mmCIF file of C-alpha atoms in Angstrom:
data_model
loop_
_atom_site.group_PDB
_atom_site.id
_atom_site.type_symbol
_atom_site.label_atom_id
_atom_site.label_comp_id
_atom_site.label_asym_id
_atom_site.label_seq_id
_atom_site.Cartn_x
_atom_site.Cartn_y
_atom_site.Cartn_z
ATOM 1 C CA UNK A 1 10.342 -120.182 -87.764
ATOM 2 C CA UNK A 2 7.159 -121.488 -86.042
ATOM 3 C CA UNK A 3 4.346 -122.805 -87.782
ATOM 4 C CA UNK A 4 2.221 -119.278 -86.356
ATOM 5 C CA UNK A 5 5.307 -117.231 -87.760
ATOM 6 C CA UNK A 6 4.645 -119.075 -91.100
ATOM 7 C CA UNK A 7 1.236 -118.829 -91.329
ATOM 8 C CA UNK A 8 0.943 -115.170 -90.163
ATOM 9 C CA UNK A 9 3.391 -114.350 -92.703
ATOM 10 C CA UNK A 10 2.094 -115.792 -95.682
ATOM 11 C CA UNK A 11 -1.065 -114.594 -94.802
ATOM 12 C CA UNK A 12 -0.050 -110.734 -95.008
ATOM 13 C CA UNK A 13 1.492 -110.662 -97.877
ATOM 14 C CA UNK A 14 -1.168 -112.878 -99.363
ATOM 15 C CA UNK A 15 -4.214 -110.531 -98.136
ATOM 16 C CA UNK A 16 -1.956 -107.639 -99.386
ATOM 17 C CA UNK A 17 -1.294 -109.051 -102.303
ATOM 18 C CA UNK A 18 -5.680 -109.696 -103.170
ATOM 19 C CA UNK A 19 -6.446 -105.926 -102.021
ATOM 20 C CA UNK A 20 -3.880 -104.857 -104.479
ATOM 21 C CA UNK A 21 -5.323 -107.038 -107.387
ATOM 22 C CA UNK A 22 -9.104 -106.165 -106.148
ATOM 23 C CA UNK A 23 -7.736 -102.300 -106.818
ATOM 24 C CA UNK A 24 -6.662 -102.594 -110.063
ATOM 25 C CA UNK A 25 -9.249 -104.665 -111.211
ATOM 26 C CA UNK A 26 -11.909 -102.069 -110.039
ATOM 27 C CA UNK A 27 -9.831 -99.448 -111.543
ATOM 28 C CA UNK A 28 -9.639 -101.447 -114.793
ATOM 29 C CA UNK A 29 -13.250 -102.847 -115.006
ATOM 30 C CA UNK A 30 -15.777 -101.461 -113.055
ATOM 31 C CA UNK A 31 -17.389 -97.787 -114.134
ATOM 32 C CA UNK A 32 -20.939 -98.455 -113.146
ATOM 33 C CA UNK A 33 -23.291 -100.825 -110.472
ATOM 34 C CA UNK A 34 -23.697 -103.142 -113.628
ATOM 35 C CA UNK A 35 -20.349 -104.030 -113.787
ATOM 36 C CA UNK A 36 -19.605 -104.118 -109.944
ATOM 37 C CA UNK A 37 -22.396 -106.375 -109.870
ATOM 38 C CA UNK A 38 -22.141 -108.472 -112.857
ATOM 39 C CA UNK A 39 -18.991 -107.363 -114.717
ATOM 40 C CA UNK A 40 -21.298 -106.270 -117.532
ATOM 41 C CA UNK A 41 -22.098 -109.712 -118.080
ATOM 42 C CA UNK A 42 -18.599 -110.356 -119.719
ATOM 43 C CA UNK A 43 -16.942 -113.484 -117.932
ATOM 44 C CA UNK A 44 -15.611 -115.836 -120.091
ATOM 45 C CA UNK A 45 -16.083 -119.919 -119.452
ATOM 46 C CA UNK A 46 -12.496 -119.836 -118.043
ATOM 47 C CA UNK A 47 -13.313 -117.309 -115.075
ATOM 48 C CA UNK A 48 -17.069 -118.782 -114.871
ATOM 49 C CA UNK A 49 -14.835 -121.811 -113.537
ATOM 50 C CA UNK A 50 -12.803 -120.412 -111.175
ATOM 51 C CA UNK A 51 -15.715 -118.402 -109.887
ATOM 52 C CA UNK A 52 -18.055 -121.645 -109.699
ATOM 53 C CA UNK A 53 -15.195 -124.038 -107.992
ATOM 54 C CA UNK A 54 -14.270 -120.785 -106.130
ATOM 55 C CA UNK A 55 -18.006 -121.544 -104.014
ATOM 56 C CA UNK A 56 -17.190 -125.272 -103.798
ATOM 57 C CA UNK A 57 -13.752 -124.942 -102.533
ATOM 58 C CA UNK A 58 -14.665 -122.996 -99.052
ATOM 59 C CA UNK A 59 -13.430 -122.609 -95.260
ATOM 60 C CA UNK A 60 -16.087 -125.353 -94.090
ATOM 61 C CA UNK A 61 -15.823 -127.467 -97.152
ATOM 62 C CA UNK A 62 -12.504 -128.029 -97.213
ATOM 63 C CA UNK A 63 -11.812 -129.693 -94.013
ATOM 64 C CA UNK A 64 -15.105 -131.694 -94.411
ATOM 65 C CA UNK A 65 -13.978 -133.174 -97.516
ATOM 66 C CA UNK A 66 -11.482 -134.844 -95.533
ATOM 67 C CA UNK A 67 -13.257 -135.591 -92.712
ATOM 68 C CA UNK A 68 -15.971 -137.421 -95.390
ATOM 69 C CA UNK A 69 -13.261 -139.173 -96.898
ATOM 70 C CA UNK A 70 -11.524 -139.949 -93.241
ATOM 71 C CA UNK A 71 -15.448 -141.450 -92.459
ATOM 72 C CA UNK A 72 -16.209 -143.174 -94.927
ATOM 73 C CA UNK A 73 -12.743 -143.945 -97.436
ATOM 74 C CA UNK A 74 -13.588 -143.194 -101.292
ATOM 75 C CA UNK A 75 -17.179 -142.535 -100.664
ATOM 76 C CA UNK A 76 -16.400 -139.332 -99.336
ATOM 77 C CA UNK A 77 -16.167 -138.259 -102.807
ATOM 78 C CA UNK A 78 -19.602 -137.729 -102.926
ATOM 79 C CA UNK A 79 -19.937 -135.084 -100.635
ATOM 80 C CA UNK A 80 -17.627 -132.760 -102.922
ATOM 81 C CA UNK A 81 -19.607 -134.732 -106.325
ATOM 82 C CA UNK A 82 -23.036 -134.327 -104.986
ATOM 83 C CA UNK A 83 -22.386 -130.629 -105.967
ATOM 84 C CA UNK A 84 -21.365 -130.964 -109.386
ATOM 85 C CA UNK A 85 -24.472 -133.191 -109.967
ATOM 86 C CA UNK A 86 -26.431 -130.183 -108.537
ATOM 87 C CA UNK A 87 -24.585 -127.922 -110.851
ATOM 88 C CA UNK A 88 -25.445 -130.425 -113.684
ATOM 89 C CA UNK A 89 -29.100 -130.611 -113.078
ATOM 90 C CA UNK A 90 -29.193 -126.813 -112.238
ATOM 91 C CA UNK A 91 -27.653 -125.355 -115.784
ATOM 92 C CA UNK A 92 -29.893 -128.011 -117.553
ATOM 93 C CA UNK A 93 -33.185 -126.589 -115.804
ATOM 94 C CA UNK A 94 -32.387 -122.679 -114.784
ATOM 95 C CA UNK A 95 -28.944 -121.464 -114.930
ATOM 96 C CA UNK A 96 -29.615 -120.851 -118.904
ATOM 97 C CA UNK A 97 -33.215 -119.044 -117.971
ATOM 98 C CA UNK A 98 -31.508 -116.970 -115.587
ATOM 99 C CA UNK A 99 -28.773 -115.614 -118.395
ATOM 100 C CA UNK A 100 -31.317 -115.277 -120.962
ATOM 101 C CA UNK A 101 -33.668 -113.457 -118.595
ATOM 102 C CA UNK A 102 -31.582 -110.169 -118.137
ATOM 103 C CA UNK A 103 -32.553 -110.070 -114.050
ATOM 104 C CA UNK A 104 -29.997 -109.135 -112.090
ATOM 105 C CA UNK A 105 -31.118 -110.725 -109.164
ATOM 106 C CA UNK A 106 -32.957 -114.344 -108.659
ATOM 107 C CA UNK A 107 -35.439 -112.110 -106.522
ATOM 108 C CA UNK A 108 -36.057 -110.015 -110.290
ATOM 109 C CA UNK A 109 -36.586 -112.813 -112.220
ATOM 110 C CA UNK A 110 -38.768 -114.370 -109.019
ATOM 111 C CA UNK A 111 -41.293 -110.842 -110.395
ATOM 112 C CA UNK A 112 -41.858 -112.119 -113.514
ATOM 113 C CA UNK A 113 -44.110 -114.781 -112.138
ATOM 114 C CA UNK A 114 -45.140 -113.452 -108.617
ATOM 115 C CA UNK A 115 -45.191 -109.984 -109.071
ATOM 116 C CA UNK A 116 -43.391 -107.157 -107.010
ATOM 117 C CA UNK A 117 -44.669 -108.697 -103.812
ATOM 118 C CA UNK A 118 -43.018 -112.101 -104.408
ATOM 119 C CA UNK A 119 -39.763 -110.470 -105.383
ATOM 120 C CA UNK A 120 -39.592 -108.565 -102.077
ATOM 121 C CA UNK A 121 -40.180 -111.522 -100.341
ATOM 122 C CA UNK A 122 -38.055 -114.080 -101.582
ATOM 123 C CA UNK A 123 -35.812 -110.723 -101.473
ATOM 124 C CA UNK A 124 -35.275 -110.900 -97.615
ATOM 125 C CA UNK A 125 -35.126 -114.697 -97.373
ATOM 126 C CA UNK A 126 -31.824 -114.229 -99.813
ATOM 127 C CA UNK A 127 -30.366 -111.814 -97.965
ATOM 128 C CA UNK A 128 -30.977 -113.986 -94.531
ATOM 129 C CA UNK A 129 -29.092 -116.507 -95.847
ATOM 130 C CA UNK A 130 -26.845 -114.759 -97.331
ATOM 131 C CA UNK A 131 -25.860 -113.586 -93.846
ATOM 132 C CA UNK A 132 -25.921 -116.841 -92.796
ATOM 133 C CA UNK A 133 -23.591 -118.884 -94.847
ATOM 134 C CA UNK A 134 -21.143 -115.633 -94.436
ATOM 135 C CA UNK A 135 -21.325 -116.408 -90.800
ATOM 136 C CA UNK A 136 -20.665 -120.097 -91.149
ATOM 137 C CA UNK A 137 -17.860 -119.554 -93.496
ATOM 138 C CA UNK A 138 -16.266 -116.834 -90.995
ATOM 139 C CA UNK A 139 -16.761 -118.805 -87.891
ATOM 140 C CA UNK A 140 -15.628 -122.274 -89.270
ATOM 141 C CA UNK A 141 -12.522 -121.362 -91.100
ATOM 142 C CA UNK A 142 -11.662 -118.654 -87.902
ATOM 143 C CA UNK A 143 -11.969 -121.067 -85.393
ATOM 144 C CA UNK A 144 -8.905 -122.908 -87.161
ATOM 145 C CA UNK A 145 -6.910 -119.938 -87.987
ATOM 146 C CA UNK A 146 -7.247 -118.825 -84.373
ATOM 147 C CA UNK A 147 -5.955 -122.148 -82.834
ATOM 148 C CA UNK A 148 -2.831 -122.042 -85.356
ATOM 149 C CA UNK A 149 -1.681 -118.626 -84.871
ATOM 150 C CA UNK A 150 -3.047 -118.778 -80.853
ATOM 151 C CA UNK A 151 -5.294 -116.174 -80.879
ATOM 152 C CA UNK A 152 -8.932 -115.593 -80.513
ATOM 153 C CA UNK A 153 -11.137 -116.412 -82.611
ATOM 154 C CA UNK A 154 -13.030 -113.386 -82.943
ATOM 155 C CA UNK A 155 -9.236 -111.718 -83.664
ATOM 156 C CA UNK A 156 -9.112 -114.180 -86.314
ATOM 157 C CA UNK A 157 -12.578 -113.836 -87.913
ATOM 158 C CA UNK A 158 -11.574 -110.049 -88.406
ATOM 159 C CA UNK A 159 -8.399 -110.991 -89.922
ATOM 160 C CA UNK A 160 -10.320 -112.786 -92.820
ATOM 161 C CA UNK A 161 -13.240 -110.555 -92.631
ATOM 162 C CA UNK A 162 -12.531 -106.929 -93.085
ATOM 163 C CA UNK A 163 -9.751 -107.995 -95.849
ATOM 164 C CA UNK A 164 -12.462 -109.506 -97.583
ATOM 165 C CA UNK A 165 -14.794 -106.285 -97.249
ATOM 166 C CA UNK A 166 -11.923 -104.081 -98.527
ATOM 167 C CA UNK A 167 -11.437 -105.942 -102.246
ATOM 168 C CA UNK A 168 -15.182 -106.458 -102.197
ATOM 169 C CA UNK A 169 -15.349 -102.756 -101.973
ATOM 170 C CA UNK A 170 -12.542 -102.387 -104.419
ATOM 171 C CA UNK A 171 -13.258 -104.403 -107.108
ATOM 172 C CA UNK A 172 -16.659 -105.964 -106.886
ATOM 173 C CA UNK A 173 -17.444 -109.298 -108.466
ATOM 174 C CA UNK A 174 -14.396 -108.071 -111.182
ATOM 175 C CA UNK A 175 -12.322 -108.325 -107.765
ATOM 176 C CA UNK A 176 -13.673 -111.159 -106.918
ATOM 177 C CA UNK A 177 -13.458 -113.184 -109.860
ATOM 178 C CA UNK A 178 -9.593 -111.860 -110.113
ATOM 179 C CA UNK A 179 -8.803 -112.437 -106.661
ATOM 180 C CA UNK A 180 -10.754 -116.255 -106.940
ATOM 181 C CA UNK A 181 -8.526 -117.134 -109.747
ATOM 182 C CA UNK A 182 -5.451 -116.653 -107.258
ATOM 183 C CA UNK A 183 -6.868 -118.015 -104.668
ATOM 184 C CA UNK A 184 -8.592 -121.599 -106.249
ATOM 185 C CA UNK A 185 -5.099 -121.977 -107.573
ATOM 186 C CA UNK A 186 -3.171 -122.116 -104.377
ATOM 187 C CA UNK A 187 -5.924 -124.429 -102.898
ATOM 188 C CA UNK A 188 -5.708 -126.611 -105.822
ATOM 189 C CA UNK A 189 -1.871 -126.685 -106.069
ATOM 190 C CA UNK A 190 -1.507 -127.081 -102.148
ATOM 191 C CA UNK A 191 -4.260 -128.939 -100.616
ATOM 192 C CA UNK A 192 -5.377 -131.212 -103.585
ATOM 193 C CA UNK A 193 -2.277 -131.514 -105.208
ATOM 194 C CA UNK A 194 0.953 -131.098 -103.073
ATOM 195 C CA UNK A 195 -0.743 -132.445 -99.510
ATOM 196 C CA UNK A 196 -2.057 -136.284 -101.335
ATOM 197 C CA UNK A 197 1.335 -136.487 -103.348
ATOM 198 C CA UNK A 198 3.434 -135.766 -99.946
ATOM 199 C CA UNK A 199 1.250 -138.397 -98.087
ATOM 200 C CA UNK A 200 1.542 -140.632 -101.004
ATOM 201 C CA UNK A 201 5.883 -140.378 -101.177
ATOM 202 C CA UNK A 202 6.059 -140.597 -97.602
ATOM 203 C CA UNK A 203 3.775 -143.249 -96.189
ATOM 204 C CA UNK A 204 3.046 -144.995 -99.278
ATOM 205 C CA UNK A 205 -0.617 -146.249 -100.446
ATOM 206 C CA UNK A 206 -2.999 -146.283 -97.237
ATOM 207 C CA UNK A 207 -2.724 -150.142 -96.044
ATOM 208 C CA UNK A 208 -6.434 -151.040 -96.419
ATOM 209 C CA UNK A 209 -5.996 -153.974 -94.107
ATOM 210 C CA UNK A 210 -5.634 -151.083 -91.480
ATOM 211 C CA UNK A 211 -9.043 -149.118 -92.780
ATOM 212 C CA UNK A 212 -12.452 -150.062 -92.196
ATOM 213 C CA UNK A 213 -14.348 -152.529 -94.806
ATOM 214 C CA UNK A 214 -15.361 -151.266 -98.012
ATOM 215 C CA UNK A 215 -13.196 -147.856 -97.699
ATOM 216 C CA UNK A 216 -11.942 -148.491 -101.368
ATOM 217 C CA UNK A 217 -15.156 -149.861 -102.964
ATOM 218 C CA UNK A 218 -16.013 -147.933 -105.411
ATOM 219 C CA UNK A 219 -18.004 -145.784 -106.116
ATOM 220 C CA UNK A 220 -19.679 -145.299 -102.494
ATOM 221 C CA UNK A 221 -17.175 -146.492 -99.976
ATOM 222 C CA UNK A 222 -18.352 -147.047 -97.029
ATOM 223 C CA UNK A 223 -21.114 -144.487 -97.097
ATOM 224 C CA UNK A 224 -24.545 -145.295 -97.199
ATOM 225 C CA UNK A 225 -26.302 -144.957 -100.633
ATOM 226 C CA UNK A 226 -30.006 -143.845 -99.818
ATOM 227 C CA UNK A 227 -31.131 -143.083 -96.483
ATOM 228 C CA UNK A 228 -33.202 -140.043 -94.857
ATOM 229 C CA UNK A 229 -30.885 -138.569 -92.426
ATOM 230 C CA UNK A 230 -27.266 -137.446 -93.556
ATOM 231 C CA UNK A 231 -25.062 -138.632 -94.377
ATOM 232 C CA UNK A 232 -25.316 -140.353 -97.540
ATOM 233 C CA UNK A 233 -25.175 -140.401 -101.008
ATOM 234 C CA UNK A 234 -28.577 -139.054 -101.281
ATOM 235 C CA UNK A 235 -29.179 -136.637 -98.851
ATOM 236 C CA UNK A 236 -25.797 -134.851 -100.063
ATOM 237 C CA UNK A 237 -27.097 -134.924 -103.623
ATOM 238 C CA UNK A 238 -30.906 -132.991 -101.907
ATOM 239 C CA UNK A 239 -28.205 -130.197 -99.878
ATOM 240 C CA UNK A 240 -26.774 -129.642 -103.130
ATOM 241 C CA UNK A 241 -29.502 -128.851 -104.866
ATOM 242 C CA UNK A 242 -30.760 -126.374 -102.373
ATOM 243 C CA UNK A 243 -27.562 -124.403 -102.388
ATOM 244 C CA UNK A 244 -27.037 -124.231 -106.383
ATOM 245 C CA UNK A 245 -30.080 -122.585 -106.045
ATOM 246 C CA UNK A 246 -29.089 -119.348 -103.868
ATOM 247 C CA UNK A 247 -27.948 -115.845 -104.683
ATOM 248 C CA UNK A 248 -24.067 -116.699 -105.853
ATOM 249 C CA UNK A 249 -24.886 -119.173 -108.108
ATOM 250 C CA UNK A 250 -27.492 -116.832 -110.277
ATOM 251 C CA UNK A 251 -24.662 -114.231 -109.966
ATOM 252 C CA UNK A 252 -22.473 -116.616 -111.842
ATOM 253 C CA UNK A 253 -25.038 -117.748 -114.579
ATOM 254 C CA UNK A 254 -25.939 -114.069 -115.519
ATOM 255 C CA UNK A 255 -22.716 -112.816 -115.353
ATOM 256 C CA UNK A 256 -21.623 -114.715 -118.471
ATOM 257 C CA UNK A 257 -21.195 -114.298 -122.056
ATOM 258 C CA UNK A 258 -23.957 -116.372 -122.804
ATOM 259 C CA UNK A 259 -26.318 -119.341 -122.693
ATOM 260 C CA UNK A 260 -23.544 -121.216 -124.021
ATOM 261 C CA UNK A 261 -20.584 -120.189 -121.667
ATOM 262 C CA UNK A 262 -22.506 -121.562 -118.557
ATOM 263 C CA UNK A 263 -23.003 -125.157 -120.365
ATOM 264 C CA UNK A 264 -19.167 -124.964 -120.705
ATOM 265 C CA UNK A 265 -18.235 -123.339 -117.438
ATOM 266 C CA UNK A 266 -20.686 -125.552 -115.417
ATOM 267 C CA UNK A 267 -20.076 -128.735 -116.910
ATOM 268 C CA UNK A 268 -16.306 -128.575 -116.134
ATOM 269 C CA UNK A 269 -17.138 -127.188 -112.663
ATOM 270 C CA UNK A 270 -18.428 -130.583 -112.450
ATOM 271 C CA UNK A 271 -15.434 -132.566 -113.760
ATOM 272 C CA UNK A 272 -12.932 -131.018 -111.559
ATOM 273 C CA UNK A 273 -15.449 -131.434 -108.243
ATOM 274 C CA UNK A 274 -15.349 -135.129 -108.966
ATOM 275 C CA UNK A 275 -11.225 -134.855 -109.221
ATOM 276 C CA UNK A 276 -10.981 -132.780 -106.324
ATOM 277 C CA UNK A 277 -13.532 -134.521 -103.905
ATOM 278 C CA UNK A 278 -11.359 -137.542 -104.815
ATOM 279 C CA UNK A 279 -8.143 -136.536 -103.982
ATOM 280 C CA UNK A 280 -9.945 -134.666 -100.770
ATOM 281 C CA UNK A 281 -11.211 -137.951 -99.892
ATOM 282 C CA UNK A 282 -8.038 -139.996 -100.239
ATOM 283 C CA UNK A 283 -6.013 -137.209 -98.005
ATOM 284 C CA UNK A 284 -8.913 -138.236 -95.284
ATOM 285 C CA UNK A 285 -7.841 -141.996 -96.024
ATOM 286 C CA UNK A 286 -4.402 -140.859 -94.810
ATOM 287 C CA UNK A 287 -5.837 -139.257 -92.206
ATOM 288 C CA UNK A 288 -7.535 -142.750 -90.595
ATOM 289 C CA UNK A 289 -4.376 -144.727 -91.512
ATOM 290 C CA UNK A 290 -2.107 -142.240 -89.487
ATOM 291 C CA UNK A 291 -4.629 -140.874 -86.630
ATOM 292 C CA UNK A 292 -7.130 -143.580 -86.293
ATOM 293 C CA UNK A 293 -8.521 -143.351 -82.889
ATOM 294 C CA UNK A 294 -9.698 -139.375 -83.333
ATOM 295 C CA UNK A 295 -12.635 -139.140 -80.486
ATOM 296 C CA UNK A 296 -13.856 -136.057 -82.769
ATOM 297 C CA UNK A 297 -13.744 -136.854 -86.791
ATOM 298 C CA UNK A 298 -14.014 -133.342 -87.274
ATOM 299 C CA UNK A 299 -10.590 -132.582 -86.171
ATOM 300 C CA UNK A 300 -9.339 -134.768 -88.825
ATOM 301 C CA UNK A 301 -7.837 -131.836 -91.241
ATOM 302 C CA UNK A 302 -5.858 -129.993 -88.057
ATOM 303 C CA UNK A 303 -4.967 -133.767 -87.359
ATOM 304 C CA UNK A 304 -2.953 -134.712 -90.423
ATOM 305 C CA UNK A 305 -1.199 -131.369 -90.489
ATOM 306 C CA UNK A 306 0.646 -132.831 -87.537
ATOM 307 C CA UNK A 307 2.131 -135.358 -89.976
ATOM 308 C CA UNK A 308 3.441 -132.479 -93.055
ATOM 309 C CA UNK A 309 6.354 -130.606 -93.331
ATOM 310 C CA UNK A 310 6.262 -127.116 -91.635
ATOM 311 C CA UNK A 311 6.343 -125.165 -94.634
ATOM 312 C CA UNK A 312 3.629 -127.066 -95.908
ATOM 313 C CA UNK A 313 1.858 -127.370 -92.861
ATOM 314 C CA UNK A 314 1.553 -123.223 -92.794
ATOM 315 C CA UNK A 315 0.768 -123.692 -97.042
ATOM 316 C CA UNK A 316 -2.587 -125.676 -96.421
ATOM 317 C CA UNK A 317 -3.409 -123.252 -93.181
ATOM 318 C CA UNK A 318 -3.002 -120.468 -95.539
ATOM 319 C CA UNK A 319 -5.288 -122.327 -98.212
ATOM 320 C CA UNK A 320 -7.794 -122.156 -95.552
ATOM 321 C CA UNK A 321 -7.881 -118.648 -95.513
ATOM 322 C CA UNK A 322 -8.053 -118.294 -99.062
ATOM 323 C CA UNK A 323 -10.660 -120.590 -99.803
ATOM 324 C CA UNK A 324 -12.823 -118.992 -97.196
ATOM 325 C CA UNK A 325 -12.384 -115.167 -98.652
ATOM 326 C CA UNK A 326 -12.794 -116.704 -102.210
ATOM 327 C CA UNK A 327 -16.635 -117.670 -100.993
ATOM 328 C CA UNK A 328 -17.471 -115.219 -98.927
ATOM 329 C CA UNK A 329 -16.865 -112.481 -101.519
ATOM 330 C CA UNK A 330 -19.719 -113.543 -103.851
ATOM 331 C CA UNK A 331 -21.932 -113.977 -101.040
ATOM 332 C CA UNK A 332 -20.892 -110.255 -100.022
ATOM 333 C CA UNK A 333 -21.722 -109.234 -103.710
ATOM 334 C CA UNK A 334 -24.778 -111.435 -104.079
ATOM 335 C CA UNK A 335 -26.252 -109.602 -101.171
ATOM 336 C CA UNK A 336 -25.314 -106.564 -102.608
ATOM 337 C CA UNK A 337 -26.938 -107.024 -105.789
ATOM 338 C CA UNK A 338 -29.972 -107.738 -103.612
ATOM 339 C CA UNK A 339 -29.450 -104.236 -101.925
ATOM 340 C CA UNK A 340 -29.196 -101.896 -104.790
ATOM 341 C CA UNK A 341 -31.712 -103.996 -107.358
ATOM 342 C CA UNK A 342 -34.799 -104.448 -104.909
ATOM 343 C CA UNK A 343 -33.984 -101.429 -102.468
ATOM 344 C CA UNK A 344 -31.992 -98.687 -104.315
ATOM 345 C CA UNK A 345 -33.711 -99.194 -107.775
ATOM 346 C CA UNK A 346 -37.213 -100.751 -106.956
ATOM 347 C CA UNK A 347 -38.139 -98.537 -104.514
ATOM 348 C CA UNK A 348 -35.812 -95.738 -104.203
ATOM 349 C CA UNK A 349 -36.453 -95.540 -107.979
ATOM 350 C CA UNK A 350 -32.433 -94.285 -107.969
ATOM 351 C CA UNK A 351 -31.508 -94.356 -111.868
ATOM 352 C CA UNK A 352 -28.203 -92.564 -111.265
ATOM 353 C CA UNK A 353 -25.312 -94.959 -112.295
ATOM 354 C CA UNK A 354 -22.669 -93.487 -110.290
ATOM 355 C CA UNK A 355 -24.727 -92.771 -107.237
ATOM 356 C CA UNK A 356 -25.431 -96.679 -107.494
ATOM 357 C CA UNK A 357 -21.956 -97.329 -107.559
ATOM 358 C CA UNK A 358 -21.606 -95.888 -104.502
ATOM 359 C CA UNK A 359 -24.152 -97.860 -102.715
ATOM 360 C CA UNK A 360 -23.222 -100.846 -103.896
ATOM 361 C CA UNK A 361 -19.885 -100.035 -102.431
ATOM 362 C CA UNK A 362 -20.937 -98.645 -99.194
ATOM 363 C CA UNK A 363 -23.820 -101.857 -98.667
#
């Protein structure tokens, strides 16, 4: 079977298998926009996890872990540990405010300082980049999917896309969450897991007479520590901070249990970012010691594939696809919550639960 054949097949029954789950868990969970949006504020620290490392672990990140680590040896670490910094920083100074606020949306709890006017505002800049980052997340992971099953890559970007929609639709962030745990599991198991231990039986430890100098010095490779212009150490750390700031990431906080779930989730979001950039980084140390001469760094990921098994090969392109949907659906219900709190509600001034429902499906 061809590595297309593999891929197309595992991705089938795979986006089958995440509409099915997305069903039932809308069927089992979600009677009102409340719980589409925020599952009723019920996730445990376990699913707070999966759902924060869910964001981390996307279509664009996960090839540029390896290309960081591929540039610049265990230093590349940072650009996956930057985040759980920004995580860090963010639960100690908002993420706890946000829970205990009851808002819905960050643009609701923006009107308790700036007034209605503020929240419409900072309203449309969410949803702008909300669109955005779905659009870099669809284009980036589609243009890799198209070149391994050889077809376009708009024909690919639906293929991700309108799956995506449908368990959105089905389950909202319940579906989500459900579908996330599924989905950061075969990404762990495949790409951080099974890819570095492969590399690691069959080649060895990289030969660091081969790499660049300072590759293993630890902890900032061979990336620079402070400078303006990326990358480095400290402009990753800035990025981060910007993005734990956005729409999915206040979806998260006030989904939970309480003030106290989101210390517990987001703290060992952290941890396993740290673990995870790590073993990203050291499958883009392979990556130098087997392909060294790339002219483009960015094809580093689609590079080192050439070197693993077929079935594995068609594993990690699959993992692609999976981290990609397991981002883009919180953006999708981010924006959403956007939609129906600060258009439907504010001023629609719709109170109906059900009729909510349905907007928040159809948006």
């Amino acid at each position: 079977m061809t590595q297309a054949a593999w891929l197309l097949s595992f991705t089938v029954v795979y986006i089958i298998a995440m509409i099915g789950l997305s069903w039932w868990a809308g069927k089992r969970f979600v009677e009102n926009e409340g719980e589409f949006m925020l599952g009723g504020r019920q996730f445990n620290s376990f699913l707070s996890i999966v759902g924060l490392v869910s964001i981390l672990v996307s279509g664009g990140w996960l090839p540029a872990i390896v290309l960081y680590g591929y540039l610049f040896g265990v230093g590349g670490t940072w650009f996956y540990f930057s985040w759980g910094i920004a995580l860090l920083v963010t639960m100690l100074l908002w993420a706890g405010f946000w829970r205990a606020s009851g808002a819905y949306t960050p643009s609701e709890w923006f009107e308790y300082r700036y007034g209605r006017v503020g929240r419409l505002a900072i309203s449309v800049v969410i949803l702008l980049a909300v669109l955005a980052i779905i659009g870099w997340q669809w284009v980036g992971s589609g243009a890799a999917v198209a070149g391994a099953l050889g077809i376009s890559p708009n024909q690919a970007i639906l293929l991700i896309g309108i799956p995506v929609i449908i368990y959105v639709v089905l389950g909202g962030i319940w579906g989500a969450t459900l579908t996330d745990l599924v989905q950061f599991s075969w990404v762990l198991l495949v790409n951080f897991l099974a890819i570095p231990a492969y590399l690691l039986i069959q080649y060895g430890l990289p030969d660091r007479a081969t790499l660049p100098d300072g590759f293993y010095s630890v902890p900032f490779g061979a990336m620079p520590v402070l400078q303006l212009t990326l990358p480095s150490v400290f402009t990753f750390i800035l990025l981060q901070m910007s993005i734990a700031n956005q729409a999915p990431y206040f979806a998260r906080a006030a989904s939970t249990i309480s003030r106290r779930t989101i210390t517990i989730a987001w703290t060992w979001a952290c941890i396993i970012a740290l673990l995870t950039g790590f073993a990203g980084s050291l499958t883009g140390i392979y990556a130098r010691t087997l392909v060294p001469d790339l002219s483009n760094p960015e094809l580093a990921f689609g590079a080192l594939l050439d070197f693993l098994p077929l079935p594995l090969t068609a594993l990690a392109l699959a993992g692609l696809i999976a981290a990609t949907m397991s981002t883009v659906d919180i953006y999708l219900v981010s924006g959403v919550n956007q939609l129906i709190r600060d258009v439907a509600q504010l001023l629609l001034h719709m109170r109906d639960t059900q009729q909510l429902l349905r907007y928040a499906r159809w948006a």
